[in-house]
């Protein structure tokens, strides 16, 4: 996936002379290799290192965008986006509104790696989408794969609103597929139904989608110790799997339509459950789909603790917890 | 707050900020003296340099750690520094035998005077004295100013208090919600505006409306913003005094302090990359209080490393609301920080509009020629309250404010300068103040009668498009207004808006219709 992200930035730089890529350590290719060779290809004045200051990086990007230049800023880990929270929430998000459309930070895109990576502990693992989901004026996007990453990133860069683009870092090297070389975009604020089903809606985004697929397969064909734990009457359940893709503004229509059809919903994210994005989605669904719901909407996510180091397997909503949530919701 | 360097120093500082450069140069010499030479095979000269360096270390600021670590230095210096091919190498290489500094003042022996107060700081650049007479050696020609421009500067300086007094009272009468005056800082603001081109991109804090007025911002636009009416360029979304104008290259003021500083750095960088804008710089205003924010550090450093042409103009008026600058910083003001970032710096008498203008013009030339940010600290005094929500007599005496107005008043200085040359008369003064008063009152009365923007406009511009959630919420407000629009406090408010809320009817959905 890191090459797809690199390619998206190359397309953006090639198609727009004002576009620049900057952040901490991006010039030599980035700590995740997502900007490899860009400085050589497009010049050091367009792909450059900044001082180590997140509020500086985002403020600088807003200033560029304000003058109509395309600013692609990188924050090295989503865990370190908080020093720039003020610039993002009070400035970038409100720039267009507060000036009556006279000035805009819409040409700013902030890329940042997010989510667990196996051993990232407190400050190399966080999911931050829920903090920004509460900020009118921002868009928040999370891809699940290389094709998605390239298309959604190019769309984010070209969207006339400021976008936070969260990249699940565990997928940088593990997620591999054939990606079109051409310049293409995928729509923002549009969820994607990955698998049709009529019995239950499983909604997620980013890295946990892979655990969701595992869970769906294991539900149908449980092996090993799971075989004794999955009741036979839920194994035929048809699960509708949805990738939300854009967290804000999110695709309420696609999700509500699915849940109205299935009557059951499990929402999976890595961020802690309390006030996670699932809370907003679940609340919306109980309002819009009240008469269709046959079971309580189930939210699973990280526990309400900081992201731990050695306990990661038991912290994240992986295979076992997703299966358990599916079974409980189907059996309700 | 009086500074020895502020009122005492005459024109010995020059516009280029040479004293700062001198300070920086002497530090560089100290740093380079021993370690850089010691990489080479030992020579008599190198030994001498090294001894000199150690002496200086001991005399000025040595700590025991410094000499202990010095031994391993040459090895480290010889190591590869880890720069990418083709990237510039910093002349200030990482080194373990650093010296310790607690000051960047010119004369170390005068850092602390006998009374424990700071001694000679970075000097303050002035062109005229407190009575508006040019200092010795400064000629009319050196000012590079025409009668026409000097008079225009003074007129715009007079316009500020004309607006301030009327809007301040309007706030006191409850006609507007909030107001911040420019009292005492007319010289710093108009002087700097006069030193800029009207196409320079301005990022202001909130006490710089003079820049807009200098550029010809109509009083009608100013009043529409303050009263939040339908033709306000900001669409009536911000508090009073948060002006902006794309046409006049004045970026929207926002309340969070210092956020505009790194933004100005980005704007300067973008200007550098824009064809046809090679002669323009970004200009960033802020107060000495805002300079304590992290964004000040972030902004100056990133502007310096990206070599962005930005003028950082600090209005050091002695107070951040109630906090005197003695509780804001212990160093030599804001100017002393500039050289630490590698930024050419100058301190100016902010009540000397010509000195500010000259400093800004010099700074802009430097910024463009060397592709560098420049820091300008304008020393002034906040004569007015912080805002209409503040009574400054709670933390400073009324007498000290009155004294200051008499002793050092930017308007008096300018007026004296003009009258000495026969460029201004009492009759002109009277005519101008009268005319301004009438114009300001007329503009205010006009704005006060205008309606606020439509209710539905509240939802617009959050995004460039209206997402589904906002469409639903707009429809929800339409339903509420249809049902409850006659409830007293709502109906009264609705009358103040264009279309009285009827614009929402077309957004009613489903049963609400």
PDB file of N, CA, C and O in Angstrom, chain A residues 17-18 20 27 44-46 48 51 53 55-56 59-60 63-64 66-67 69 86-87 91 95-99 102-103 137-139 160-161 248 252, chain B residues 86-87 203 233-234 237 244-246 250-252 254 259 262-263 266-267 269-270 273-274 294-295 298 301 305 458 460-465 469 472:
ATOM      1  N   UNK A  17       1.224  21.968 -10.591  1.00  0.00           N
ATOM      2  CA  UNK A  17       2.541  22.576 -10.352  1.00  0.00           C
ATOM      3  C   UNK A  17       2.638  23.239  -8.985  1.00  0.00           C
ATOM      4  O   UNK A  17       3.725  23.467  -8.475  1.00  0.00           O
ATOM      5  N   UNK A  18       1.485  23.541  -8.368  1.00  0.00           N
ATOM      6  CA  UNK A  18       1.555  24.181  -7.046  1.00  0.00           C
ATOM      7  C   UNK A  18       1.701  23.158  -5.914  1.00  0.00           C
ATOM      8  O   UNK A  18       1.937  23.532  -4.775  1.00  0.00           O
ATOM      9  N   UNK A  20       2.912  20.532  -3.237  1.00  0.00           N
ATOM     10  CA  UNK A  20       4.149  20.231  -2.510  1.00  0.00           C
ATOM     11  C   UNK A  20       3.839  19.170  -1.450  1.00  0.00           C
ATOM     12  O   UNK A  20       2.741  19.119  -0.912  1.00  0.00           O
ATOM     13  N   UNK A  27      11.786  13.756   2.850  1.00  0.00           N
ATOM     14  CA  UNK A  27      12.700  13.972   1.718  1.00  0.00           C
ATOM     15  C   UNK A  27      13.462  12.702   1.330  1.00  0.00           C
ATOM     16  O   UNK A  27      13.691  12.443   0.147  1.00  0.00           O
ATOM     17  N   UNK A  44      13.654  19.269  -4.753  1.00  0.00           N
ATOM     18  CA  UNK A  44      13.698  19.460  -3.302  1.00  0.00           C
ATOM     19  C   UNK A  44      12.856  20.645  -2.844  1.00  0.00           C
ATOM     20  O   UNK A  44      12.582  20.792  -1.662  1.00  0.00           O
ATOM     21  N   UNK A  45      12.479  21.503  -3.799  1.00  0.00           N
ATOM     22  CA  UNK A  45      11.620  22.620  -3.398  1.00  0.00           C
ATOM     23  C   UNK A  45      10.154  22.205  -3.357  1.00  0.00           C
ATOM     24  O   UNK A  45       9.296  22.960  -2.917  1.00  0.00           O
ATOM     25  N   UNK A  46       9.860  20.982  -3.821  1.00  0.00           N
ATOM     26  CA  UNK A  46       8.461  20.516  -3.808  1.00  0.00           C
ATOM     27  C   UNK A  46       8.230  19.362  -2.847  1.00  0.00           C
ATOM     28  O   UNK A  46       7.092  19.080  -2.469  1.00  0.00           O
ATOM     29  N   UNK A  48       9.937  18.240   0.662  1.00  0.00           N
ATOM     30  CA  UNK A  48      10.991  18.685   1.565  1.00  0.00           C
ATOM     31  C   UNK A  48      10.680  18.380   3.034  1.00  0.00           C
ATOM     32  O   UNK A  48       9.525  18.231   3.423  1.00  0.00           O
ATOM     33  N   UNK A  51      11.011  21.279   9.992  1.00  0.00           N
ATOM     34  CA  UNK A  51      11.433  21.056  11.375  1.00  0.00           C
ATOM     35  C   UNK A  51      10.420  20.144  12.077  1.00  0.00           C
ATOM     36  O   UNK A  51       9.284  20.002  11.627  1.00  0.00           O
ATOM     37  N   UNK A  53       7.904  19.709  14.131  1.00  0.00           N
ATOM     38  CA  UNK A  53       6.888  20.515  14.808  1.00  0.00           C
ATOM     39  C   UNK A  53       5.560  20.320  14.101  1.00  0.00           C
ATOM     40  O   UNK A  53       5.345  20.825  13.004  1.00  0.00           O
ATOM     41  N   UNK A  55       2.509  21.342  14.877  1.00  0.00           N
ATOM     42  CA  UNK A  55       1.677  22.536  14.720  1.00  0.00           C
ATOM     43  C   UNK A  55       2.250  23.425  13.617  1.00  0.00           C
ATOM     44  O   UNK A  55       1.505  24.079  12.893  1.00  0.00           O
ATOM     45  N   UNK A  56       3.574  23.394  13.489  1.00  0.00           N
ATOM     46  CA  UNK A  56       4.212  24.143  12.414  1.00  0.00           C
ATOM     47  C   UNK A  56       3.863  23.564  11.059  1.00  0.00           C
ATOM     48  O   UNK A  56       3.554  24.292  10.112  1.00  0.00           O
ATOM     49  N   UNK A  59       0.124  24.339  10.293  1.00  0.00           N
ATOM     50  CA  UNK A  59      -0.034  25.777  10.082  1.00  0.00           C
ATOM     51  C   UNK A  59       0.568  26.197   8.754  1.00  0.00           C
ATOM     52  O   UNK A  59      -0.039  26.962   7.987  1.00  0.00           O
ATOM     53  N   UNK A  60       1.732  25.686   8.466  1.00  0.00           N
ATOM     54  CA  UNK A  60       2.422  25.979   7.201  1.00  0.00           C
ATOM     55  C   UNK A  60       1.563  25.515   6.014  1.00  0.00           C
ATOM     56  O   UNK A  60       1.390  26.241   5.034  1.00  0.00           O
ATOM     57  N   UNK A  63      -1.317  27.822   5.412  1.00  0.00           N
ATOM     58  CA  UNK A  63      -0.876  29.053   4.750  1.00  0.00           C
ATOM     59  C   UNK A  63      -0.691  28.857   3.260  1.00  0.00           C
ATOM     60  O   UNK A  63      -1.087  29.696   2.447  1.00  0.00           O
ATOM     61  N   UNK A  64      -0.104  27.721   2.878  1.00  0.00           N
ATOM     62  CA  UNK A  64       0.059  27.422   1.452  1.00  0.00           C
ATOM     63  C   UNK A  64      -1.307  27.305   0.777  1.00  0.00           C
ATOM     64  O   UNK A  64      -1.557  27.870  -0.283  1.00  0.00           O
ATOM     65  N   UNK A  66      -4.093  28.464   1.706  1.00  0.00           N
ATOM     66  CA  UNK A  66      -4.762  29.759   1.736  1.00  0.00           C
ATOM     67  C   UNK A  66      -4.410  30.574   0.485  1.00  0.00           C
ATOM     68  O   UNK A  66      -5.229  31.333  -0.029  1.00  0.00           O
ATOM     69  N   UNK A  67      -3.199  30.395  -0.021  1.00  0.00           N
ATOM     70  CA  UNK A  67      -2.803  31.116  -1.234  1.00  0.00           C
ATOM     71  C   UNK A  67      -3.101  30.306  -2.495  1.00  0.00           C
ATOM     72  O   UNK A  67      -2.585  30.598  -3.572  1.00  0.00           O
ATOM     73  N   UNK A  69      -2.346  27.093  -3.120  1.00  0.00           N
ATOM     74  CA  UNK A  69      -1.405  26.035  -3.468  1.00  0.00           C
ATOM     75  C   UNK A  69      -1.829  24.715  -2.809  1.00  0.00           C
ATOM     76  O   UNK A  69      -2.404  24.713  -1.727  1.00  0.00           O
ATOM     77  N   UNK A  86      -5.139  22.210  17.405  1.00  0.00           N
ATOM     78  CA  UNK A  86      -5.643  23.583  17.341  1.00  0.00           C
ATOM     79  C   UNK A  86      -5.651  24.089  15.903  1.00  0.00           C
ATOM     80  O   UNK A  86      -6.647  24.650  15.438  1.00  0.00           O
ATOM     81  N   UNK A  87      -4.542  23.888  15.195  1.00  0.00           N
ATOM     82  CA  UNK A  87      -4.468  24.341  13.805  1.00  0.00           C
ATOM     83  C   UNK A  87      -5.515  23.634  12.945  1.00  0.00           C
ATOM     84  O   UNK A  87      -6.075  24.222  12.025  1.00  0.00           O
ATOM     85  N   UNK A  91      -8.536  26.240  13.017  1.00  0.00           N
ATOM     86  CA  UNK A  91      -8.113  26.989  11.838  1.00  0.00           C
ATOM     87  C   UNK A  91      -8.563  26.313  10.531  1.00  0.00           C
ATOM     88  O   UNK A  91      -9.474  26.792   9.876  1.00  0.00           O
ATOM     89  N   UNK A  95     -11.730  27.780   8.338  1.00  0.00           N
ATOM     90  CA  UNK A  95     -11.190  28.826   7.470  1.00  0.00           C
ATOM     91  C   UNK A  95     -12.229  29.340   6.473  1.00  0.00           C
ATOM     92  O   UNK A  95     -12.398  30.536   6.293  1.00  0.00           O
ATOM     93  N   UNK A  96     -12.893  28.418   5.809  1.00  0.00           N
ATOM     94  CA  UNK A  96     -13.855  28.790   4.769  1.00  0.00           C
ATOM     95  C   UNK A  96     -15.099  29.429   5.375  1.00  0.00           C
ATOM     96  O   UNK A  96     -15.582  30.450   4.897  1.00  0.00           O
ATOM     97  N   UNK A  97     -15.561  28.827   6.465  1.00  0.00           N
ATOM     98  CA  UNK A  97     -16.810  29.299   7.088  1.00  0.00           C
ATOM     99  C   UNK A  97     -16.635  30.697   7.650  1.00  0.00           C
ATOM    100  O   UNK A  97     -17.437  31.590   7.402  1.00  0.00           O
ATOM    101  N   UNK A  98     -15.557  30.896   8.408  1.00  0.00           N
ATOM    102  CA  UNK A  98     -15.398  32.155   9.135  1.00  0.00           C
ATOM    103  C   UNK A  98     -15.137  33.338   8.219  1.00  0.00           C
ATOM    104  O   UNK A  98     -15.330  34.479   8.605  1.00  0.00           O
ATOM    105  N   UNK A  99     -14.644  33.063   7.002  1.00  0.00           N
ATOM    106  CA  UNK A  99     -14.348  34.155   6.082  1.00  0.00           C
ATOM    107  C   UNK A  99     -15.459  34.317   5.046  1.00  0.00           C
ATOM    108  O   UNK A  99     -15.302  35.059   4.085  1.00  0.00           O
ATOM    109  N   UNK A 102     -14.285  33.577   1.608  1.00  0.00           N
ATOM    110  CA  UNK A 102     -13.233  34.409   0.998  1.00  0.00           C
ATOM    111  C   UNK A 102     -11.889  33.705   0.988  1.00  0.00           C
ATOM    112  O   UNK A 102     -11.102  33.832   0.064  1.00  0.00           O
ATOM    113  N   UNK A 103     -11.585  32.996   2.076  1.00  0.00           N
ATOM    114  CA  UNK A 103     -10.315  32.280   2.187  1.00  0.00           C
ATOM    115  C   UNK A 103     -10.617  30.840   2.592  1.00  0.00           C
ATOM    116  O   UNK A 103     -11.558  30.589   3.337  1.00  0.00           O
ATOM    117  N   UNK A 137     -16.461  20.892   8.927  1.00  0.00           N
ATOM    118  CA  UNK A 137     -15.518  21.553   8.030  1.00  0.00           C
ATOM    119  C   UNK A 137     -14.392  20.645   7.589  1.00  0.00           C
ATOM    120  O   UNK A 137     -13.716  20.922   6.612  1.00  0.00           O
ATOM    121  N   UNK A 138     -14.191  19.545   8.341  1.00  0.00           N
ATOM    122  CA  UNK A 138     -13.134  18.604   7.971  1.00  0.00           C
ATOM    123  C   UNK A 138     -13.726  17.406   7.242  1.00  0.00           C
ATOM    124  O   UNK A 138     -14.898  17.067   7.417  1.00  0.00           O
ATOM    125  N   UNK A 139     -12.864  16.739   6.450  1.00  0.00           N
ATOM    126  CA  UNK A 139     -13.216  15.417   5.951  1.00  0.00           C
ATOM    127  C   UNK A 139     -12.185  14.441   6.501  1.00  0.00           C
ATOM    128  O   UNK A 139     -11.012  14.799   6.665  1.00  0.00           O
ATOM    129  N   UNK A 160     -12.076  20.140  -2.470  1.00  0.00           N
ATOM    130  CA  UNK A 160     -11.922  21.550  -2.085  1.00  0.00           C
ATOM    131  C   UNK A 160     -12.124  21.812  -0.593  1.00  0.00           C
ATOM    132  O   UNK A 160     -12.380  22.947  -0.206  1.00  0.00           O
ATOM    133  N   UNK A 161     -12.012  20.789   0.221  1.00  0.00           N
ATOM    134  CA  UNK A 161     -12.110  20.949   1.675  1.00  0.00           C
ATOM    135  C   UNK A 161     -10.883  20.314   2.314  1.00  0.00           C
ATOM    136  O   UNK A 161     -10.288  19.406   1.743  1.00  0.00           O
ATOM    137  N   UNK A 248     -16.005  11.203   7.900  1.00  0.00           N
ATOM    138  CA  UNK A 248     -16.751  12.469   7.951  1.00  0.00           C
ATOM    139  C   UNK A 248     -16.594  13.171   6.616  1.00  0.00           C
ATOM    140  O   UNK A 248     -15.460  13.324   6.156  1.00  0.00           O
ATOM    141  N   UNK A 252     -24.343   8.053   5.211  1.00  0.00           N
ATOM    142  CA  UNK A 252     -25.435   7.594   6.081  1.00  0.00           C
ATOM    143  C   UNK A 252     -26.458   6.772   5.307  1.00  0.00           C
ATOM    144  O   UNK A 252     -27.040   5.837   5.833  1.00  0.00           O
TER     145      UNK A 252
ATOM    146  N   UNK B  86      23.666  16.287  -2.143  1.00  0.00           N
ATOM    147  CA  UNK B  86      23.037  17.457  -2.752  1.00  0.00           C
ATOM    148  C   UNK B  86      22.334  18.366  -1.773  1.00  0.00           C
ATOM    149  O   UNK B  86      21.904  19.443  -2.124  1.00  0.00           O
ATOM    150  N   UNK B  87      22.173  17.934  -0.526  1.00  0.00           N
ATOM    151  CA  UNK B  87      21.521  18.783   0.462  1.00  0.00           C
ATOM    152  C   UNK B  87      22.551  19.672   1.136  1.00  0.00           C
ATOM    153  O   UNK B  87      23.679  19.246   1.372  1.00  0.00           O
ATOM    154  N   UNK B 203      -1.335  38.697   7.481  1.00  0.00           N
ATOM    155  CA  UNK B 203      -1.954  37.831   8.485  1.00  0.00           C
ATOM    156  C   UNK B 203      -1.884  38.594   9.808  1.00  0.00           C
ATOM    157  O   UNK B 203      -0.812  38.804  10.353  1.00  0.00           O
ATOM    158  N   UNK B 233     -18.442  40.833   4.439  1.00  0.00           N
ATOM    159  CA  UNK B 233     -17.665  39.917   3.594  1.00  0.00           C
ATOM    160  C   UNK B 233     -17.504  38.551   4.250  1.00  0.00           C
ATOM    161  O   UNK B 233     -17.335  37.541   3.584  1.00  0.00           O
ATOM    162  N   UNK B 234     -17.524  38.512   5.593  1.00  0.00           N
ATOM    163  CA  UNK B 234     -17.408  37.238   6.319  1.00  0.00           C
ATOM    164  C   UNK B 234     -18.768  36.565   6.519  1.00  0.00           C
ATOM    165  O   UNK B 234     -18.867  35.572   7.239  1.00  0.00           O
ATOM    166  N   UNK B 237     -20.274  35.904  10.424  1.00  0.00           N
ATOM    167  CA  UNK B 237     -20.071  34.691  11.231  1.00  0.00           C
ATOM    168  C   UNK B 237     -19.121  34.904  12.406  1.00  0.00           C
ATOM    169  O   UNK B 237     -19.093  34.096  13.322  1.00  0.00           O
ATOM    170  N   UNK B 244     -11.639  40.747   7.222  1.00  0.00           N
ATOM    171  CA  UNK B 244     -10.836  40.135   6.162  1.00  0.00           C
ATOM    172  C   UNK B 244     -11.257  40.702   4.822  1.00  0.00           C
ATOM    173  O   UNK B 244     -12.360  41.230   4.671  1.00  0.00           O
ATOM    174  N   UNK B 245     -10.358  40.597   3.856  1.00  0.00           N
ATOM    175  CA  UNK B 245     -10.650  41.072   2.509  1.00  0.00           C
ATOM    176  C   UNK B 245      -9.701  40.418   1.520  1.00  0.00           C
ATOM    177  O   UNK B 245      -8.485  40.612   1.597  1.00  0.00           O
ATOM    178  N   UNK B 246     -10.267  39.625   0.628  1.00  0.00           N
ATOM    179  CA  UNK B 246      -9.405  38.995  -0.395  1.00  0.00           C
ATOM    180  C   UNK B 246      -8.818  40.074  -1.300  1.00  0.00           C
ATOM    181  O   UNK B 246      -7.648  40.036  -1.638  1.00  0.00           O
ATOM    182  N   UNK B 250      -5.834  40.735   2.826  1.00  0.00           N
ATOM    183  CA  UNK B 250      -5.863  40.749   4.289  1.00  0.00           C
ATOM    184  C   UNK B 250      -6.623  39.497   4.734  1.00  0.00           C
ATOM    185  O   UNK B 250      -7.837  39.409   4.582  1.00  0.00           O
ATOM    186  N   UNK B 251      -5.877  38.530   5.262  1.00  0.00           N
ATOM    187  CA  UNK B 251      -6.470  37.216   5.556  1.00  0.00           C
ATOM    188  C   UNK B 251      -7.298  37.273   6.835  1.00  0.00           C
ATOM    189  O   UNK B 251      -6.987  38.052   7.739  1.00  0.00           O
ATOM    190  N   UNK B 252      -8.318  36.427   6.866  1.00  0.00           N
ATOM    191  CA  UNK B 252      -9.296  36.515   7.955  1.00  0.00           C
ATOM    192  C   UNK B 252      -8.657  36.429   9.327  1.00  0.00           C
ATOM    193  O   UNK B 252      -7.911  35.502   9.617  1.00  0.00           O
ATOM    194  N   UNK B 254      -8.610  35.498  13.110  1.00  0.00           N
ATOM    195  CA  UNK B 254      -9.306  34.528  13.957  1.00  0.00           C
ATOM    196  C   UNK B 254      -8.850  34.742  15.389  1.00  0.00           C
ATOM    197  O   UNK B 254      -7.758  35.250  15.633  1.00  0.00           O
ATOM    198  N   UNK B 259      -1.939  31.472  15.847  1.00  0.00           N
ATOM    199  CA  UNK B 259      -2.132  30.444  14.819  1.00  0.00           C
ATOM    200  C   UNK B 259      -1.730  30.955  13.443  1.00  0.00           C
ATOM    201  O   UNK B 259      -1.352  30.185  12.566  1.00  0.00           O
ATOM    202  N   UNK B 262       2.615  30.339  11.869  1.00  0.00           N
ATOM    203  CA  UNK B 262       3.081  29.333  10.892  1.00  0.00           C
ATOM    204  C   UNK B 262       2.330  29.405   9.561  1.00  0.00           C
ATOM    205  O   UNK B 262       2.876  29.051   8.520  1.00  0.00           O
ATOM    206  N   UNK B 263       1.082  29.898   9.611  1.00  0.00           N
ATOM    207  CA  UNK B 263       0.333  30.041   8.355  1.00  0.00           C
ATOM    208  C   UNK B 263       1.009  31.076   7.450  1.00  0.00           C
ATOM    209  O   UNK B 263       1.119  30.872   6.239  1.00  0.00           O
ATOM    210  N   UNK B 266       3.805  29.503   5.629  1.00  0.00           N
ATOM    211  CA  UNK B 266       3.354  28.746   4.459  1.00  0.00           C
ATOM    212  C   UNK B 266       2.974  29.662   3.311  1.00  0.00           C
ATOM    213  O   UNK B 266       3.249  29.386   2.143  1.00  0.00           O
ATOM    214  N   UNK B 267       2.356  30.786   3.647  1.00  0.00           N
ATOM    215  CA  UNK B 267       1.962  31.748   2.608  1.00  0.00           C
ATOM    216  C   UNK B 267       3.201  32.356   1.957  1.00  0.00           C
ATOM    217  O   UNK B 267       3.252  32.524   0.734  1.00  0.00           O
ATOM    218  N   UNK B 269       6.078  30.948   1.701  1.00  0.00           N
ATOM    219  CA  UNK B 269       6.656  29.897   0.859  1.00  0.00           C
ATOM    220  C   UNK B 269       5.904  29.800  -0.469  1.00  0.00           C
ATOM    221  O   UNK B 269       6.504  29.703  -1.541  1.00  0.00           O
ATOM    222  N   UNK B 270       4.566  29.871  -0.382  1.00  0.00           N
ATOM    223  CA  UNK B 270       3.752  29.802  -1.607  1.00  0.00           C
ATOM    224  C   UNK B 270       4.041  31.005  -2.504  1.00  0.00           C
ATOM    225  O   UNK B 270       4.130  30.864  -3.730  1.00  0.00           O
ATOM    226  N   UNK B 273       6.942  30.615  -4.613  1.00  0.00           N
ATOM    227  CA  UNK B 273       6.752  29.665  -5.717  1.00  0.00           C
ATOM    228  C   UNK B 273       5.740  30.179  -6.751  1.00  0.00           C
ATOM    229  O   UNK B 273       5.427  29.458  -7.698  1.00  0.00           O
ATOM    230  N   UNK B 274       5.202  31.375  -6.547  1.00  0.00           N
ATOM    231  CA  UNK B 274       4.149  31.865  -7.452  1.00  0.00           C
ATOM    232  C   UNK B 274       4.740  32.801  -8.498  1.00  0.00           C
ATOM    233  O   UNK B 274       5.361  33.808  -8.140  1.00  0.00           O
ATOM    234  N   UNK B 294       3.223  28.265  21.371  1.00  0.00           N
ATOM    235  CA  UNK B 294       4.059  27.324  20.621  1.00  0.00           C
ATOM    236  C   UNK B 294       4.100  27.642  19.141  1.00  0.00           C
ATOM    237  O   UNK B 294       5.113  27.413  18.476  1.00  0.00           O
ATOM    238  N   UNK B 295       3.013  28.192  18.615  1.00  0.00           N
ATOM    239  CA  UNK B 295       2.967  28.507  17.191  1.00  0.00           C
ATOM    240  C   UNK B 295       3.971  29.592  16.792  1.00  0.00           C
ATOM    241  O   UNK B 295       4.365  29.668  15.637  1.00  0.00           O
ATOM    242  N   UNK B 298       7.054  27.515  16.315  1.00  0.00           N
ATOM    243  CA  UNK B 298       6.874  26.702  15.109  1.00  0.00           C
ATOM    244  C   UNK B 298       6.977  27.559  13.857  1.00  0.00           C
ATOM    245  O   UNK B 298       7.652  27.206  12.889  1.00  0.00           O
ATOM    246  N   UNK B 301      10.561  29.188  13.159  1.00  0.00           N
ATOM    247  CA  UNK B 301      11.546  28.168  12.768  1.00  0.00           C
ATOM    248  C   UNK B 301      11.271  27.624  11.376  1.00  0.00           C
ATOM    249  O   UNK B 301      12.178  27.489  10.557  1.00  0.00           O
ATOM    250  N   UNK B 305      13.700  27.792   8.073  1.00  0.00           N
ATOM    251  CA  UNK B 305      14.264  26.620   7.385  1.00  0.00           C
ATOM    252  C   UNK B 305      13.760  26.506   5.951  1.00  0.00           C
ATOM    253  O   UNK B 305      14.469  25.985   5.091  1.00  0.00           O
ATOM    254  N   UNK B 458     -26.495  30.221   7.551  1.00  0.00           N
ATOM    255  CA  UNK B 458     -25.732  29.702   8.686  1.00  0.00           C
ATOM    256  C   UNK B 458     -25.078  28.350   8.362  1.00  0.00           C
ATOM    257  O   UNK B 458     -24.018  28.025   8.883  1.00  0.00           O
ATOM    258  N   UNK B 460     -24.182  27.291   5.319  1.00  0.00           N
ATOM    259  CA  UNK B 460     -23.314  27.296   4.125  1.00  0.00           C
ATOM    260  C   UNK B 460     -21.857  27.572   4.480  1.00  0.00           C
ATOM    261  O   UNK B 460     -21.566  28.128   5.535  1.00  0.00           O
ATOM    262  N   UNK B 461     -20.969  27.180   3.583  1.00  0.00           N
ATOM    263  CA  UNK B 461     -19.521  27.410   3.697  1.00  0.00           C
ATOM    264  C   UNK B 461     -18.823  26.556   4.753  1.00  0.00           C
ATOM    265  O   UNK B 461     -17.621  26.692   4.952  1.00  0.00           O
ATOM    266  N   UNK B 462     -19.594  25.720   5.491  1.00  0.00           N
ATOM    267  CA  UNK B 462     -18.923  24.781   6.389  1.00  0.00           C
ATOM    268  C   UNK B 462     -18.041  23.892   5.512  1.00  0.00           C
ATOM    269  O   UNK B 462     -16.856  23.683   5.793  1.00  0.00           O
ATOM    270  N   UNK B 463     -18.664  23.399   4.451  1.00  0.00           N
ATOM    271  CA  UNK B 463     -17.955  22.741   3.353  1.00  0.00           C
ATOM    272  C   UNK B 463     -18.301  23.524   2.092  1.00  0.00           C
ATOM    273  O   UNK B 463     -19.251  24.306   2.093  1.00  0.00           O
ATOM    274  N   UNK B 464     -17.560  23.271   1.031  1.00  0.00           N
ATOM    275  CA  UNK B 464     -17.912  23.955  -0.210  1.00  0.00           C
ATOM    276  C   UNK B 464     -19.245  23.426  -0.737  1.00  0.00           C
ATOM    277  O   UNK B 464     -19.939  24.113  -1.475  1.00  0.00           O
ATOM    278  N   UNK B 465     -19.590  22.192  -0.358  1.00  0.00           N
ATOM    279  CA  UNK B 465     -20.913  21.649  -0.691  1.00  0.00           C
ATOM    280  C   UNK B 465     -21.689  21.449   0.621  1.00  0.00           C
ATOM    281  O   UNK B 465     -21.111  21.617   1.692  1.00  0.00           O
ATOM    282  N   UNK B 469     -25.846  15.477   6.299  1.00  0.00           N
ATOM    283  CA  UNK B 469     -26.215  15.817   7.680  1.00  0.00           C
ATOM    284  C   UNK B 469     -26.613  17.284   7.794  1.00  0.00           C
ATOM    285  O   UNK B 469     -27.555  17.633   8.514  1.00  0.00           O
ATOM    286  N   UNK B 472     -30.053  17.805   6.309  1.00  0.00           N
ATOM    287  CA  UNK B 472     -31.099  17.354   7.251  1.00  0.00           C
ATOM    288  C   UNK B 472     -31.285  18.360   8.374  1.00  0.00           C
ATOM    289  O   UNK B 472     -32.406  18.638   8.805  1.00  0.00           O
TER     290      UNK B 472
END
